[in-house]
XYZ file of C-alpha atoms in Angstrom:
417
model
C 0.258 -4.548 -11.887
C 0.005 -0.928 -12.171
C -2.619 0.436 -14.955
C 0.180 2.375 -16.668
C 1.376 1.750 -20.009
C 3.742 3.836 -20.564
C 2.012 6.215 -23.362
C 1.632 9.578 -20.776
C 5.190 9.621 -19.298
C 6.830 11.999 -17.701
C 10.297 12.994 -16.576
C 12.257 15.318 -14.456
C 15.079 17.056 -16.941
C 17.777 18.324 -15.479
C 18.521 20.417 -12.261
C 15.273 20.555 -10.185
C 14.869 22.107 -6.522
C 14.302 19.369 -4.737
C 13.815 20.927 -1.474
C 11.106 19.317 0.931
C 10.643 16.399 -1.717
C 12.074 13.512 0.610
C 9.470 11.014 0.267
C 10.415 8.603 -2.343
C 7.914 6.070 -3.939
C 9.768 3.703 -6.003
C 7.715 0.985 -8.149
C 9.430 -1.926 -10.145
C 8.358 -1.521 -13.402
C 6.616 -4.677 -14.928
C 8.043 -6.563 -12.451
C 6.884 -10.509 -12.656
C 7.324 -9.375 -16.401
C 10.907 -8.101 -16.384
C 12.147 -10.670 -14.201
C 10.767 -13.180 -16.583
C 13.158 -11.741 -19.289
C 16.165 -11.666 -17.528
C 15.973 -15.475 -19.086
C 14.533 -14.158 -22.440
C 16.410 -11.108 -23.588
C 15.136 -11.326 -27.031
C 11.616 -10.758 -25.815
C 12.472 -7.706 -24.711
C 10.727 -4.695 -26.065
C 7.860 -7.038 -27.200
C 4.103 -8.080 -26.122
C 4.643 -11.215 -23.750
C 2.383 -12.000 -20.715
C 2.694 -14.014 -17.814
C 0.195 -16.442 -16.506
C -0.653 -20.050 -17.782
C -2.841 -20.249 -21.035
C -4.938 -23.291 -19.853
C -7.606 -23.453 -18.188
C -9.129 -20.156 -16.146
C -5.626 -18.731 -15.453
C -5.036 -15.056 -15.130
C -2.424 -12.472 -16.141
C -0.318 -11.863 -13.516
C 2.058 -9.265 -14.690
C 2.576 -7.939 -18.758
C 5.046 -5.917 -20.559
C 4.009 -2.273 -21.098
C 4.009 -3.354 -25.078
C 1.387 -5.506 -24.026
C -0.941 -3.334 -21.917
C -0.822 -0.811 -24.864
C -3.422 -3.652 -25.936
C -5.599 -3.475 -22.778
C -4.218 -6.333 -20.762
C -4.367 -5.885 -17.181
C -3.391 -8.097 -13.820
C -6.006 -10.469 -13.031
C -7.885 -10.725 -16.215
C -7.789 -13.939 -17.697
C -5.012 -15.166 -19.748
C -7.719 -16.416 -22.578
C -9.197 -12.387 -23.061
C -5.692 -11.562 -22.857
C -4.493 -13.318 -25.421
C -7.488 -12.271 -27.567
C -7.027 -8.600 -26.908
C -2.879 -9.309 -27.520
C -3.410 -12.463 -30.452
C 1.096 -11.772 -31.226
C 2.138 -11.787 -26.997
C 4.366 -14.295 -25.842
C 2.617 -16.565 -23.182
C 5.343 -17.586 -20.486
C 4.521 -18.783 -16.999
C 4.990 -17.709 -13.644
C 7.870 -18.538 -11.134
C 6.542 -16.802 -7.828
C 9.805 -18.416 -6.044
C 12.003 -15.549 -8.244
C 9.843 -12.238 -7.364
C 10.272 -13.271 -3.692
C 14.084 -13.443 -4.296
C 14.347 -10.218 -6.454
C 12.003 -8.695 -3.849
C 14.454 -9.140 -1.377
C 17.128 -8.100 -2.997
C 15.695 -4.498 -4.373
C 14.151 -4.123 -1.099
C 17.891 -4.640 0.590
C 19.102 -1.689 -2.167
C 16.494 0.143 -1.010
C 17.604 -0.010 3.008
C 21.359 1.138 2.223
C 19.958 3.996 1.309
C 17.473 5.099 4.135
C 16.035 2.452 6.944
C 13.199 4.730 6.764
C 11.222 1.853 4.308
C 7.801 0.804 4.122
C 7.061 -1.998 1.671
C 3.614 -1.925 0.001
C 4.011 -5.007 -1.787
C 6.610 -7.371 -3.078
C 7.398 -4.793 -6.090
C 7.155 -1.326 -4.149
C 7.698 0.890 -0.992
C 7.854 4.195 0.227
C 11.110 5.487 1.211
C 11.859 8.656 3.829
C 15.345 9.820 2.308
C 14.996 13.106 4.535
C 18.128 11.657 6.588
C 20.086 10.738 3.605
C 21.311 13.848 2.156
C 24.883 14.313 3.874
C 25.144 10.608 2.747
C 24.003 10.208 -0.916
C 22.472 13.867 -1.430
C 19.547 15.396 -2.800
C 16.438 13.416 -3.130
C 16.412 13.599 -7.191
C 20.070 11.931 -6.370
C 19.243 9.244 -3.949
C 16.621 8.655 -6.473
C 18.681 8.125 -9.163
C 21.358 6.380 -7.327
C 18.571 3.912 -6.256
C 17.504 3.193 -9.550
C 21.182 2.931 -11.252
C 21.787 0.435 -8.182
C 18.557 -1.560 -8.980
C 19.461 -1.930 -12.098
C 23.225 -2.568 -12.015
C 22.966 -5.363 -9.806
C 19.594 -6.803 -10.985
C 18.994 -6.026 -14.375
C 15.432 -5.006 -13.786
C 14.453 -1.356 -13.823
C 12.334 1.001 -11.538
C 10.660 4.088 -11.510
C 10.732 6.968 -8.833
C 8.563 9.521 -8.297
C 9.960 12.047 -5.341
C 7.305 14.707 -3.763
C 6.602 16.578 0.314
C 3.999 13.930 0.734
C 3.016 9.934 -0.084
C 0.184 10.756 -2.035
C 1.729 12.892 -4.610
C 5.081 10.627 -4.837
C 2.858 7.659 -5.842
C 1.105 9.541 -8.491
C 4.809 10.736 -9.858
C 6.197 7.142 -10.104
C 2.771 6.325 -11.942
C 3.392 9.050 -14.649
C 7.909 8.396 -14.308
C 7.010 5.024 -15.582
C 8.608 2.917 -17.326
C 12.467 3.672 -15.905
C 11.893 7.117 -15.195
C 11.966 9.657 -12.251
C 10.017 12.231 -11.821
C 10.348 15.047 -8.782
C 7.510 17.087 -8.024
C 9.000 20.225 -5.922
C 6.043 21.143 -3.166
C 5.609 24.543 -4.448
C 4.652 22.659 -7.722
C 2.158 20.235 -6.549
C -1.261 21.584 -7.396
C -0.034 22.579 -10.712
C 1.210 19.176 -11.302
C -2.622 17.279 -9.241
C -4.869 19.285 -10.375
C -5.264 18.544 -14.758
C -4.736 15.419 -13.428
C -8.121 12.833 -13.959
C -10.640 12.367 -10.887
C -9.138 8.515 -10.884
C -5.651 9.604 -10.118
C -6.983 10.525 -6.524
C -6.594 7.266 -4.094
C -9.920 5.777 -3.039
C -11.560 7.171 -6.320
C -12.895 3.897 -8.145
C -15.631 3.239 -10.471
C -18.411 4.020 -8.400
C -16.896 7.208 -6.534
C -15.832 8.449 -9.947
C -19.410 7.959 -11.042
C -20.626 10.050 -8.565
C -18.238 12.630 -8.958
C -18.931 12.645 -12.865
C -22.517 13.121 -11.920
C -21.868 16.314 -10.199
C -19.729 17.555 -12.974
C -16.051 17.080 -11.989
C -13.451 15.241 -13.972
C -10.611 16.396 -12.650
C -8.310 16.853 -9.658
C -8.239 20.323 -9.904
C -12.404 19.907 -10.224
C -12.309 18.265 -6.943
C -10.297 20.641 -5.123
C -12.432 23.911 -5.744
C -15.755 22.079 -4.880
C -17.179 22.841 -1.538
C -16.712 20.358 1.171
C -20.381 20.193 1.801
C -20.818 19.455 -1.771
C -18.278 16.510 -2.004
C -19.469 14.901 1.191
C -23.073 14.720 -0.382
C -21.632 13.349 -3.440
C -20.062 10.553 -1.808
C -20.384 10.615 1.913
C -18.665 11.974 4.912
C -15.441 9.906 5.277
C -14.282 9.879 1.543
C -15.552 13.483 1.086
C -13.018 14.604 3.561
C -10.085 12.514 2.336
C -10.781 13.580 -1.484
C -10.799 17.101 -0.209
C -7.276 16.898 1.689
C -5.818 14.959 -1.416
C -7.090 17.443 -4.089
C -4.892 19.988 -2.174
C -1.849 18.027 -1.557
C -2.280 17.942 1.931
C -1.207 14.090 3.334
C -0.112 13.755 6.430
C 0.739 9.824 6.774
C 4.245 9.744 7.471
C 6.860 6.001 6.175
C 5.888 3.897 8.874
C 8.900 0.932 8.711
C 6.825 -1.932 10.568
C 3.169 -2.862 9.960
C 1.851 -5.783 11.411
C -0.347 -8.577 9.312
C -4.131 -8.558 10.016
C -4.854 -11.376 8.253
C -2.480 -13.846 6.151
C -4.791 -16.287 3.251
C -4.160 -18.534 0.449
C -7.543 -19.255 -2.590
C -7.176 -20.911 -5.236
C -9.069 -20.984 -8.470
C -10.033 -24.522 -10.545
C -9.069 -24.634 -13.831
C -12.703 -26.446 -13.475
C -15.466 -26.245 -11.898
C -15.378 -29.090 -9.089
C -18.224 -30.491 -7.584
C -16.406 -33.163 -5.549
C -16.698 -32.128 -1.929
C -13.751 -34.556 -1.122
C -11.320 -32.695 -3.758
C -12.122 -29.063 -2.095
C -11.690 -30.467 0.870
C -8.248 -31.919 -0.121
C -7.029 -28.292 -1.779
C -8.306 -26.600 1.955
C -6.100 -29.090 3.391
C -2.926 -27.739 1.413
C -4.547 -24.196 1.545
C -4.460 -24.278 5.793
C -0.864 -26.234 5.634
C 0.368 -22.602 3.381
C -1.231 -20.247 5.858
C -0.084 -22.305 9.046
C 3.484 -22.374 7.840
C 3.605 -18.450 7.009
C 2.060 -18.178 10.672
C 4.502 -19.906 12.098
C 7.664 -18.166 10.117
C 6.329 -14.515 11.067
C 5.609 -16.116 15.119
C 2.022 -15.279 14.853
C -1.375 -17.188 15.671
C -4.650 -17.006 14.239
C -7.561 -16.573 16.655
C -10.342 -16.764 13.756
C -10.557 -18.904 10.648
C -12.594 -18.034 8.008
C -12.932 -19.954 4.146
C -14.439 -18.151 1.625
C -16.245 -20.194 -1.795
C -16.909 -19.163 -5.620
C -19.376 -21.084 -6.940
C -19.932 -21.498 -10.604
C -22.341 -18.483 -11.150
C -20.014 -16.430 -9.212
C -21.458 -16.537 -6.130
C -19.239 -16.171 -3.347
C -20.110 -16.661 0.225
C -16.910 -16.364 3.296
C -17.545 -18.275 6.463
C -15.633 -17.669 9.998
C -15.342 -18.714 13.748
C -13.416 -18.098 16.483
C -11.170 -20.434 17.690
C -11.187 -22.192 21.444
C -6.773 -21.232 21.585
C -5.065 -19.277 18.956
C -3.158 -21.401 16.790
C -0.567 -21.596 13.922
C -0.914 -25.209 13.656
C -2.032 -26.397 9.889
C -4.209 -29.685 11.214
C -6.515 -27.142 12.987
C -7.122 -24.800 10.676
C -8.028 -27.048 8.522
C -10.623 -29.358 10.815
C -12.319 -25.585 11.297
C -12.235 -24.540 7.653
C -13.896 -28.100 6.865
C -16.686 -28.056 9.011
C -17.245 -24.189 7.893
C -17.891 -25.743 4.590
C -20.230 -28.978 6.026
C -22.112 -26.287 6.949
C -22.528 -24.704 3.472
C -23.962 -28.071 2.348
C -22.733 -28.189 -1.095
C -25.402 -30.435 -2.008
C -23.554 -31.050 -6.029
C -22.979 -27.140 -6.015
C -19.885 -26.962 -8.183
C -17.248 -24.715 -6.791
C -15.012 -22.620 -8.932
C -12.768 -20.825 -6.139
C -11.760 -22.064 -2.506
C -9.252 -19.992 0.066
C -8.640 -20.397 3.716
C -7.641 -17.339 5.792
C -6.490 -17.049 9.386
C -7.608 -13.687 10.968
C -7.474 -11.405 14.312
C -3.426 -12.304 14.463
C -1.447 -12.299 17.640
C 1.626 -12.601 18.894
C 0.589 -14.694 21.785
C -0.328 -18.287 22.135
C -2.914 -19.104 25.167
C -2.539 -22.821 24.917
C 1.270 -22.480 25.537
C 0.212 -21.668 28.987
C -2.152 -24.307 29.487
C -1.251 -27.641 31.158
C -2.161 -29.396 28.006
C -1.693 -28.275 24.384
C -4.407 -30.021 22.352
C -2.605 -29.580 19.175
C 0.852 -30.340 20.351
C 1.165 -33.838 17.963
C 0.398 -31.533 15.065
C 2.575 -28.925 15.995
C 6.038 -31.350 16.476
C 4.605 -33.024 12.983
C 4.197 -29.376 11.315
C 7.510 -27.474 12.816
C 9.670 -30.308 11.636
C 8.311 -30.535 8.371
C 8.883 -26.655 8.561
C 12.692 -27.644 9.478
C 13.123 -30.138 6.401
C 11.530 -27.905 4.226
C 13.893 -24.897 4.970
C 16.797 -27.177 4.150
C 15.849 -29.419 1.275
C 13.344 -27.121 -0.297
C 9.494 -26.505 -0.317
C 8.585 -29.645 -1.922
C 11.316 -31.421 -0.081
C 8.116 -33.332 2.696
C 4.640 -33.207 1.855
C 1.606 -35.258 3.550
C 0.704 -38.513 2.240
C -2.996 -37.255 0.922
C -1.236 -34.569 -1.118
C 0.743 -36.721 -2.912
C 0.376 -37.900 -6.164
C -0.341 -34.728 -7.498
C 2.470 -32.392 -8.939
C 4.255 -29.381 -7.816
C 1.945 -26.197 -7.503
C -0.749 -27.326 -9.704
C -2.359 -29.737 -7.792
C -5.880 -28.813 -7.722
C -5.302 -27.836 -11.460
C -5.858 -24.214 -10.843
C -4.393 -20.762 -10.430
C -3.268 -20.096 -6.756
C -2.917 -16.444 -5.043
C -1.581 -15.601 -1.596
C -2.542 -12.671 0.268
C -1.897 -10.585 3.386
């Protein structure tokens, strides 16, 4: 969820050369939050945030009225609704963003294949081949975002600039609904008032050192010596904050990027101290990652688990598999003895995830004489075949049942990539 609220937009008006500006970033605007609404028009316009109020859940989208209170993604829902005491308090429905996703990702590929998705609400789009087609940039922009919204009722925001860099930073200020072109002959004027944090890579702690040196702004940044920035905050970043502060970017929309590592955690609603119950939720944790394995034809050749205890200390174990595999029973019998070896000892855990690393596309055992895993894997591809025709919840194993839907271990789940 993007920090912007809304209060500093800004718009192109009118006729704008657009010349050079091909690289479109387009960013859904609220988007767990609007697609919440298309169910709830009359919420529309006012505070509502979605997460679950019980328990340690947190905010996983808002509406911009509701930000304008300082809620953010990923705080939890209980400071949220302190900070927002009037929001409306509806849940999530992950199974929807996927499908809208898809859909506003498909709008997105009739206009240019040149697409590279950053996440399930955004992408960069190359719309240099586009213009005997739709036209202009501004108008592929704008035909995007009429599209979007014609046939999904959400809305998006555009921001259209020479490089990636600068076209992120325009949706950011275009939002909400808005689209904002930044010609390339106008793209210091428009970086450099900007605020130290609008650079990429520029958190707390590099802004803290660039603060200490006396520079708050892009402009700041750019008419500092390179010797002076790389002091500041070493070689690597010194360079990159350097190039960006100029406008120079020279990444280009790459369409295909392949997974490096594909996870699922999980955080308890309460603390549990019952090694048997993490051990259960791993179970369903490997049985997630195994069956997105397995549906983009990859294999993991590391495991790794990684623990939250209740004082917040988290500790990630790993090891390197005998064969790759995509096969949920062994990535679980891993991840378990990875925690065995933590010995618990009563610790009570507040967070548990499983993640399958160093992915290939290549399976060793499949050339061996003997699969070791091959009861699992019949067991685990035809539960994959049931589940793509009856639904998710359509076969589960016998020690997950009795427990219902997504909330089994009574917490607050989050995939990653």
């Amino acid at each position: 969820m993007s920090r912007q609220d809304g209060s500093a937009r800004q718009v192109t008006q009118g006729v704008v050369n657009d010349d050079g500006a091909h690289i479109l970033h387009i960013d859904m605007d609220a988007f767990f939050a609007s697609v919440e609404l298309l169910d709830y028009p009359e919420l529309r316009g006012k505070p509502v945030i979605i997460g679950n109020p019980e328990g340690r859940s947190v905010v996983t989208s808002a509406t911009y009225e509701a930000r304008r209170f300082g809620v953010t993604a990923a705080m939890p829902v209980s400071k949220a609704i302190r900070l927002c005491p009037q929001a409306t308090i509806l849940p999530p429905h992950h199974e929807r963003y996927t499908e809208f996703s898809r859909r506003v990702m498909a709008i997105f590929r009739d206009a240019t294949p040149l697409v590279e998705p950053l996440s399930i609400d955004e992408a960069f789009l190359d719309v240099s081949g586009a213009r005997r087609l739709l036209g202009s940039p501004a108008v592929v922009g704008q035909h995007i975002r009429e599209r979007v919204q014609r046939e999904t009722g959400l809305t998006c925001s555009v921001g259209a600039a020479a490089t990636k860099f600068v076209a992120k930073v325009a949706s950011g200020r275009a939002k909400p609904d808005g689209l904002l072109v930044i010609p390339p002959a106008e793209t210091l004027a428009f970086l450099h008032p900007l605020p130290i944090r609008a650079l990429w890579g520029v958190g707390a702690k590099t802004e803290e050192s660039l603060l200490r040196i006396g520079l708050h702004t892009v402009g700041d940044v750019a008419d500092t010596p390179l010797a002076t920035l790389t002091r500041a905050v070493g070689e690597a970043t010194g360079r990159k904050l350097h190039e960006l502060a100029h406008g120079r970017d020279a990444r280009s929309v790459v369409t295909a990027t392949a997974e490096k590592s594909i996870g699922h955690e999980v955080t308890f609603h309460t603390d549990v101290a019952d090694p048997a119950r993490v051990r259960l939720e791993m179970l369903r944790l490997a049985d997630q990652v195994a069956a997105r394995l397995r549906r983009a034809d990859l294999f993991a050749r590391t495991v790794a688990i990684k623990v939250r205890f209740e004082d917040f200390t988290t500790v990630t174990r790993s090891r390197t598999l005998a064969e790759p595999s995509n096969v949920g029973r062994r990535l679980y019998e891993e991840a378990s003895e990875l925690l065995a070896a933590l010995e618990l000892n009563g610790r009570a855990v507040r967070l548990v995830g499983v993640r399958a690393e160093q992915l290939t596309g290549e399976h060793d055992a499949m050339a061996a004489l003997w699969d070791p895993d091959e009861e699992w894997r019949e067991a685990e591809t035809t539960i994959d075949s049931l589940r793509a025709r009856f639904g998710g919840q359509a076969v589960r194993r016998a020690s997950l049942l009795g427990r219902k839907g997504n909330d089994t271990a009574g917490g607050t789940r989050a995939p990653s990539a």
